[in-house]
Protein backbone atom coordinates (compact mmCIF):
# COMPACT_ATOMS: atom_id res chain seq x y z
CA UNK A 1 0.00 0.00 0.00
CA UNK A 2 1.41 3.43 -0.88
CA UNK A 3 2.81 5.39 2.07
CA UNK A 4 2.62 8.93 0.72
CA UNK A 5 1.00 11.06 -1.95
CA UNK A 6 3.81 10.45 -4.47
CA UNK A 7 3.31 6.69 -4.17
CA UNK A 8 -0.47 7.12 -4.50
CA UNK A 9 0.09 9.15 -7.67
CA UNK A 10 2.48 6.54 -9.14
CA UNK A 11 0.07 3.68 -8.32
CA UNK A 12 -2.93 5.56 -9.72
CA UNK A 13 -1.02 6.51 -12.87
CA UNK A 14 0.15 2.93 -13.43
CA UNK A 15 -3.40 1.60 -13.06
CA UNK A 16 -4.83 4.14 -15.51
CA UNK A 17 -1.94 3.79 -17.97
CA UNK A 18 -2.35 -0.01 -17.80
CA UNK A 19 -6.06 0.24 -18.50
CA UNK A 20 -6.03 2.78 -21.33
CA UNK A 21 -2.45 3.65 -22.27
CA UNK A 22 -0.60 6.84 -21.36
CA UNK A 23 -1.84 8.80 -24.38
CA UNK A 24 -5.47 8.38 -23.33
CA UNK A 25 -5.10 9.42 -19.67
CA UNK A 26 -5.03 13.01 -18.42
CA UNK A 27 -3.31 14.41 -15.34
CA UNK A 28 -6.71 15.41 -13.98
CA UNK A 29 -7.87 11.78 -14.19
CA UNK A 30 -4.74 10.64 -12.38
CA UNK A 31 -5.28 13.31 -9.71
CA UNK A 32 -8.89 12.19 -9.21
CA UNK A 33 -7.86 8.54 -8.97
CA UNK A 34 -5.05 9.31 -6.49
CA UNK A 35 -7.29 11.69 -4.53
CA UNK A 36 -4.80 14.55 -4.88
CA UNK A 37 -4.79 17.85 -6.73
CA UNK A 38 -3.46 18.14 -10.26
CA UNK A 39 -1.14 20.85 -8.93
CA UNK A 40 0.48 18.31 -6.59
CA UNK A 41 1.18 16.02 -9.55
CA UNK A 42 2.73 18.91 -11.48
CA UNK A 43 4.75 19.92 -8.41
CA UNK A 44 6.25 16.44 -8.00
CA UNK A 45 6.49 15.29 -11.63
CA UNK A 46 6.37 18.48 -13.78
CA UNK A 47 4.55 16.74 -16.67
CA UNK A 48 2.72 13.58 -17.68
CA UNK A 49 5.77 12.41 -19.64
CA UNK A 50 7.94 12.71 -16.52
CA UNK A 51 5.31 10.84 -14.52
CA UNK A 52 5.26 8.11 -17.17
CA UNK A 53 9.06 7.89 -16.93
CA UNK A 54 8.90 7.56 -13.12
CA UNK A 55 6.18 4.90 -13.30
CA UNK A 56 8.20 2.96 -15.89
CA UNK A 57 11.38 3.27 -13.82
CA UNK A 58 9.51 2.14 -10.70
CA UNK A 59 8.11 -0.94 -12.45
CA UNK A 60 11.43 -1.98 -13.99
CA UNK A 61 13.42 -1.25 -10.83
CA UNK A 62 11.20 -3.52 -8.76
CA UNK A 63 11.37 -6.28 -11.35
CA UNK A 64 15.15 -6.01 -11.79
CA UNK A 65 15.77 -5.88 -8.04
CA UNK A 66 13.62 -8.96 -7.35
CA UNK A 67 14.76 -10.97 -10.37
CA UNK A 68 18.44 -10.27 -9.70
CA UNK A 69 18.00 -11.37 -6.09
CA UNK A 70 16.23 -14.57 -7.18
CA UNK A 71 18.80 -15.32 -9.90
CA UNK A 72 21.70 -14.74 -7.51
CA UNK A 73 20.51 -17.74 -5.51
CA UNK A 74 20.60 -20.00 -8.57
CA UNK A 75 23.38 -22.56 -8.82
CA UNK A 76 23.26 -22.91 -12.62
CA UNK A 77 22.05 -20.95 -15.67
CA UNK A 78 18.87 -22.97 -16.12
CA UNK A 79 17.84 -22.36 -12.52
CA UNK A 80 18.59 -18.67 -13.02
CA UNK A 81 16.28 -18.54 -16.05
CA UNK A 82 13.55 -20.27 -14.04
CA UNK A 83 14.05 -17.74 -11.24
CA UNK A 84 13.75 -14.88 -13.73
CA UNK A 85 10.49 -16.24 -15.18
CA UNK A 86 9.10 -17.08 -11.74
CA UNK A 87 9.79 -13.51 -10.64
CA UNK A 88 7.88 -12.18 -13.64
CA UNK A 89 4.82 -14.31 -12.84
CA UNK A 90 5.01 -13.55 -9.12
CA UNK A 91 5.02 -9.81 -9.76
CA UNK A 92 2.32 -10.10 -12.42
CA UNK A 93 0.17 -12.13 -10.05
CA UNK A 94 0.64 -9.63 -7.20
CA UNK A 95 -0.19 -6.61 -9.36
CA UNK A 96 -2.21 -7.26 -12.52
CA UNK A 97 -1.54 -3.68 -13.66
CA UNK A 98 2.19 -4.33 -13.89
CA UNK A 99 2.33 -6.43 -17.09
CA UNK A 100 -0.54 -4.50 -18.66
CA UNK A 101 1.28 -1.24 -18.00
CA UNK A 102 4.44 -2.55 -19.68
CA UNK A 103 2.48 -3.98 -22.59
CA UNK A 104 0.71 -0.68 -23.22
CA UNK A 105 3.47 1.80 -22.40
CA UNK A 106 6.86 0.24 -23.16
CA UNK A 107 7.58 0.99 -26.84
CA UNK A 108 9.44 -2.31 -27.26
CA UNK A 109 6.58 -4.39 -25.88
CA UNK A 110 3.52 -2.43 -26.95
CA UNK A 111 0.57 -4.73 -27.59
CA UNK A 112 -3.04 -4.16 -28.52
CA UNK A 113 -4.55 -5.90 -25.51
CA UNK A 114 -7.98 -6.10 -27.11
CA UNK A 115 -6.50 -8.60 -29.59
CA UNK A 116 -4.61 -10.71 -27.04
CA UNK A 117 -6.73 -13.35 -25.30
CA UNK A 118 -3.49 -15.05 -24.13
CA UNK A 119 -2.01 -11.77 -22.95
CA UNK A 120 0.33 -13.15 -20.26
CA UNK A 121 1.99 -15.69 -22.56
CA UNK A 122 2.35 -13.27 -25.48
CA UNK A 123 3.69 -10.56 -23.19
CA UNK A 124 6.22 -12.90 -21.58
CA UNK A 125 7.45 -14.11 -24.98
CA UNK A 126 7.87 -10.53 -26.24
CA UNK A 127 9.52 -9.46 -22.99
CA UNK A 128 12.05 -12.28 -23.00
CA UNK A 129 12.82 -11.70 -26.70
CA UNK A 130 13.37 -8.02 -25.95
CA UNK A 131 15.77 -8.81 -23.09
CA UNK A 132 17.64 -11.39 -25.17
CA UNK A 133 18.17 -8.84 -27.94
CA UNK A 134 20.81 -7.04 -25.84
C-alpha positions as protocol buffer text, in pm:
chain_id: "A"
residue {
  index: 1
  type: UNK
  ca { x: 0 y: 0 z: 0 }
}
residue {
  index: 2
  type: UNK
  ca { x: 141 y: 343 z: -88 }
}
residue {
  index: 3
  type: UNK
  ca { x: 281 y: 539 z: 207 }
}
residue {
  index: 4
  type: UNK
  ca { x: 262 y: 893 z: 72 }
}
residue {
  index: 5
  type: UNK
  ca { x: 100 y: 1106 z: -195 }
}
residue {
  index: 6
  type: UNK
  ca { x: 381 y: 1045 z: -447 }
}
residue {
  index: 7
  type: UNK
  ca { x: 331 y: 669 z: -417 }
}
residue {
  index: 8
  type: UNK
  ca { x: -47 y: 712 z: -450 }
}
residue {
  index: 9
  type: UNK
  ca { x: 9 y: 915 z: -767 }
}
residue {
  index: 10
  type: UNK
  ca { x: 248 y: 654 z: -914 }
}
residue {
  index: 11
  type: UNK
  ca { x: 7 y: 368 z: -832 }
}
residue {
  index: 12
  type: UNK
  ca { x: -293 y: 556 z: -972 }
}
residue {
  index: 13
  type: UNK
  ca { x: -102 y: 651 z: -1287 }
}
residue {
  index: 14
  type: UNK
  ca { x: 15 y: 293 z: -1343 }
}
residue {
  index: 15
  type: UNK
  ca { x: -340 y: 160 z: -1306 }
}
residue {
  index: 16
  type: UNK
  ca { x: -483 y: 414 z: -1551 }
}
residue {
  index: 17
  type: UNK
  ca { x: -194 y: 379 z: -1797 }
}
residue {
  index: 18
  type: UNK
  ca { x: -235 y: -1 z: -1780 }
}
residue {
  index: 19
  type: UNK
  ca { x: -606 y: 24 z: -1850 }
}
residue {
  index: 20
  type: UNK
  ca { x: -603 y: 278 z: -2133 }
}
residue {
  index: 21
  type: UNK
  ca { x: -245 y: 365 z: -2227 }
}
residue {
  index: 22
  type: UNK
  ca { x: -60 y: 684 z: -2136 }
}
residue {
  index: 23
  type: UNK
  ca { x: -184 y: 880 z: -2438 }
}
residue {
  index: 24
  type: UNK
  ca { x: -547 y: 838 z: -2333 }
}
residue {
  index: 25
  type: UNK
  ca { x: -510 y: 942 z: -1967 }
}
residue {
  index: 26
  type: UNK
  ca { x: -503 y: 1301 z: -1842 }
}
residue {
  index: 27
  type: UNK
  ca { x: -331 y: 1441 z: -1534 }
}
residue {
  index: 28
  type: UNK
  ca { x: -671 y: 1541 z: -1398 }
}
residue {
  index: 29
  type: UNK
  ca { x: -787 y: 1178 z: -1419 }
}
residue {
  index: 30
  type: UNK
  ca { x: -474 y: 1064 z: -1238 }
}
residue {
  index: 31
  type: UNK
  ca { x: -528 y: 1331 z: -971 }
}
residue {
  index: 32
  type: UNK
  ca { x: -889 y: 1219 z: -921 }
}
residue {
  index: 33
  type: UNK
  ca { x: -786 y: 854 z: -897 }
}
residue {
  index: 34
  type: UNK
  ca { x: -505 y: 931 z: -649 }
}
residue {
  index: 35
  type: UNK
  ca { x: -729 y: 1169 z: -453 }
}
residue {
  index: 36
  type: UNK
  ca { x: -480 y: 1455 z: -488 }
}
residue {
  index: 37
  type: UNK
  ca { x: -479 y: 1785 z: -673 }
}
residue {
  index: 38
  type: UNK
  ca { x: -346 y: 1814 z: -1026 }
}
residue {
  index: 39
  type: UNK
  ca { x: -114 y: 2085 z: -893 }
}
residue {
  index: 40
  type: UNK
  ca { x: 48 y: 1831 z: -659 }
}
residue {
  index: 41
  type: UNK
  ca { x: 118 y: 1602 z: -955 }
}
residue {
  index: 42
  type: UNK
  ca { x: 273 y: 1891 z: -1148 }
}
residue {
  index: 43
  type: UNK
  ca { x: 475 y: 1992 z: -841 }
}
residue {
  index: 44
  type: UNK
  ca { x: 625 y: 1644 z: -800 }
}
residue {
  index: 45
  type: UNK
  ca { x: 649 y: 1529 z: -1163 }
}
residue {
  index: 46
  type: UNK
  ca { x: 637 y: 1848 z: -1378 }
}
residue {
  index: 47
  type: UNK
  ca { x: 455 y: 1674 z: -1667 }
}
residue {
  index: 48
  type: UNK
  ca { x: 272 y: 1358 z: -1768 }
}
residue {
  index: 49
  type: UNK
  ca { x: 577 y: 1241 z: -1964 }
}
residue {
  index: 50
  type: UNK
  ca { x: 794 y: 1271 z: -1652 }
}
residue {
  index: 51
  type: UNK
  ca { x: 531 y: 1084 z: -1452 }
}
residue {
  index: 52
  type: UNK
  ca { x: 526 y: 811 z: -1717 }
}
residue {
  index: 53
  type: UNK
  ca { x: 906 y: 789 z: -1693 }
}
residue {
  index: 54
  type: UNK
  ca { x: 890 y: 756 z: -1312 }
}
residue {
  index: 55
  type: UNK
  ca { x: 618 y: 490 z: -1330 }
}
residue {
  index: 56
  type: UNK
  ca { x: 820 y: 296 z: -1589 }
}
residue {
  index: 57
  type: UNK
  ca { x: 1138 y: 327 z: -1382 }
}
residue {
  index: 58
  type: UNK
  ca { x: 951 y: 214 z: -1070 }
}
residue {
  index: 59
  type: UNK
  ca { x: 811 y: -94 z: -1245 }
}
residue {
  index: 60
  type: UNK
  ca { x: 1143 y: -198 z: -1399 }
}
residue {
  index: 61
  type: UNK
  ca { x: 1342 y: -125 z: -1083 }
}
residue {
  index: 62
  type: UNK
  ca { x: 1120 y: -352 z: -876 }
}
residue {
  index: 63
  type: UNK
  ca { x: 1137 y: -628 z: -1135 }
}
residue {
  index: 64
  type: UNK
  ca { x: 1515 y: -601 z: -1179 }
}
residue {
  index: 65
  type: UNK
  ca { x: 1577 y: -588 z: -804 }
}
residue {
  index: 66
  type: UNK
  ca { x: 1362 y: -896 z: -735 }
}
residue {
  index: 67
  type: UNK
  ca { x: 1476 y: -1097 z: -1037 }
}
residue {
  index: 68
  type: UNK
  ca { x: 1844 y: -1027 z: -970 }
}
residue {
  index: 69
  type: UNK
  ca { x: 1800 y: -1137 z: -609 }
}
residue {
  index: 70
  type: UNK
  ca { x: 1623 y: -1457 z: -718 }
}
residue {
  index: 71
  type: UNK
  ca { x: 1880 y: -1532 z: -990 }
}
residue {
  index: 72
  type: UNK
  ca { x: 2170 y: -1474 z: -751 }
}
residue {
  index: 73
  type: UNK
  ca { x: 2051 y: -1774 z: -551 }
}
residue {
  index: 74
  type: UNK
  ca { x: 2060 y: -2000 z: -857 }
}
residue {
  index: 75
  type: UNK
  ca { x: 2338 y: -2256 z: -882 }
}
residue {
  index: 76
  type: UNK
  ca { x: 2326 y: -2291 z: -1262 }
}
residue {
  index: 77
  type: UNK
  ca { x: 2205 y: -2095 z: -1567 }
}
residue {
  index: 78
  type: UNK
  ca { x: 1887 y: -2297 z: -1612 }
}
residue {
  index: 79
  type: UNK
  ca { x: 1784 y: -2236 z: -1252 }
}
residue {
  index: 80
  type: UNK
  ca { x: 1859 y: -1867 z: -1302 }
}
residue {
  index: 81
  type: UNK
  ca { x: 1628 y: -1854 z: -1605 }
}
residue {
  index: 82
  type: UNK
  ca { x: 1355 y: -2027 z: -1404 }
}
residue {
  index: 83
  type: UNK
  ca { x: 1405 y: -1774 z: -1124 }
}
residue {
  index: 84
  type: UNK
  ca { x: 1375 y: -1488 z: -1373 }
}
residue {
  index: 85
  type: UNK
  ca { x: 1049 y: -1624 z: -1518 }
}
residue {
  index: 86
  type: UNK
  ca { x: 910 y: -1708 z: -1174 }
}
residue {
  index: 87
  type: UNK
  ca { x: 979 y: -1351 z: -1064 }
}
residue {
  index: 88
  type: UNK
  ca { x: 788 y: -1218 z: -1364 }
}
residue {
  index: 89
  type: UNK
  ca { x: 482 y: -1431 z: -1284 }
}
residue {
  index: 90
  type: UNK
  ca { x: 501 y: -1355 z: -912 }
}
residue {
  index: 91
  type: UNK
  ca { x: 502 y: -981 z: -976 }
}
residue {
  index: 92
  type: UNK
  ca { x: 232 y: -1010 z: -1242 }
}
residue {
  index: 93
  type: UNK
  ca { x: 17 y: -1213 z: -1005 }
}
residue {
  index: 94
  type: UNK
  ca { x: 64 y: -963 z: -720 }
}
residue {
  index: 95
  type: UNK
  ca { x: -19 y: -661 z: -936 }
}
residue {
  index: 96
  type: UNK
  ca { x: -221 y: -726 z: -1252 }
}
residue {
  index: 97
  type: UNK
  ca { x: -154 y: -368 z: -1366 }
}
residue {
  index: 98
  type: UNK
  ca { x: 219 y: -433 z: -1389 }
}
residue {
  index: 99
  type: UNK
  ca { x: 233 y: -643 z: -1709 }
}
residue {
  index: 100
  type: UNK
  ca { x: -54 y: -450 z: -1866 }
}
residue {
  index: 101
  type: UNK
  ca { x: 128 y: -124 z: -1800 }
}
residue {
  index: 102
  type: UNK
  ca { x: 444 y: -255 z: -1968 }
}
residue {
  index: 103
  type: UNK
  ca { x: 248 y: -398 z: -2259 }
}
residue {
  index: 104
  type: UNK
  ca { x: 71 y: -68 z: -2322 }
}
residue {
  index: 105
  type: UNK
  ca { x: 347 y: 180 z: -2240 }
}
residue {
  index: 106
  type: UNK
  ca { x: 686 y: 24 z: -2316 }
}
residue {
  index: 107
  type: UNK
  ca { x: 758 y: 99 z: -2684 }
}
residue {
  index: 108
  type: UNK
  ca { x: 944 y: -231 z: -2726 }
}
residue {
  index: 109
  type: UNK
  ca { x: 658 y: -439 z: -2588 }
}
residue {
  index: 110
  type: UNK
  ca { x: 352 y: -243 z: -2695 }
}
residue {
  index: 111
  type: UNK
  ca { x: 57 y: -473 z: -2759 }
}
residue {
  index: 112
  type: UNK
  ca { x: -304 y: -416 z: -2852 }
}
residue {
  index: 113
  type: UNK
  ca { x: -455 y: -590 z: -2551 }
}
residue {
  index: 114
  type: UNK
  ca { x: -798 y: -610 z: -2711 }
}
residue {
  index: 115
  type: UNK
  ca { x: -650 y: -860 z: -2959 }
}
residue {
  index: 116
  type: UNK
  ca { x: -461 y: -1071 z: -2704 }
}
residue {
  index: 117
  type: UNK
  ca { x: -673 y: -1335 z: -2530 }
}
residue {
  index: 118
  type: UNK
  ca { x: -349 y: -1505 z: -2413 }
}
residue {
  index: 119
  type: UNK
  ca { x: -201 y: -1177 z: -2295 }
}
residue {
  index: 120
  type: UNK
  ca { x: 33 y: -1315 z: -2026 }
}
residue {
  index: 121
  type: UNK
  ca { x: 199 y: -1569 z: -2256 }
}
residue {
  index: 122
  type: UNK
  ca { x: 235 y: -1327 z: -2548 }
}
residue {
  index: 123
  type: UNK
  ca { x: 369 y: -1056 z: -2319 }
}
residue {
  index: 124
  type: UNK
  ca { x: 622 y: -1290 z: -2158 }
}
residue {
  index: 125
  type: UNK
  ca { x: 745 y: -1411 z: -2498 }
}
residue {
  index: 126
  type: UNK
  ca { x: 787 y: -1053 z: -2624 }
}
residue {
  index: 127
  type: UNK
  ca { x: 952 y: -946 z: -2299 }
}
residue {
  index: 128
  type: UNK
  ca { x: 1205 y: -1228 z: -2300 }
}
residue {
  index: 129
  type: UNK
  ca { x: 1282 y: -1170 z: -2670 }
}
residue {
  index: 130
  type: UNK
  ca { x: 1337 y: -802 z: -2595 }
}
residue {
  index: 131
  type: UNK
  ca { x: 1577 y: -881 z: -2309 }
}
residue {
  index: 132
  type: UNK
  ca { x: 1764 y: -1139 z: -2517 }
}
residue {
  index: 133
  type: UNK
  ca { x: 1817 y: -884 z: -2794 }
}
residue {
  index: 134
  type: UNK
  ca { x: 2081 y: -704 z: -2584 }
}
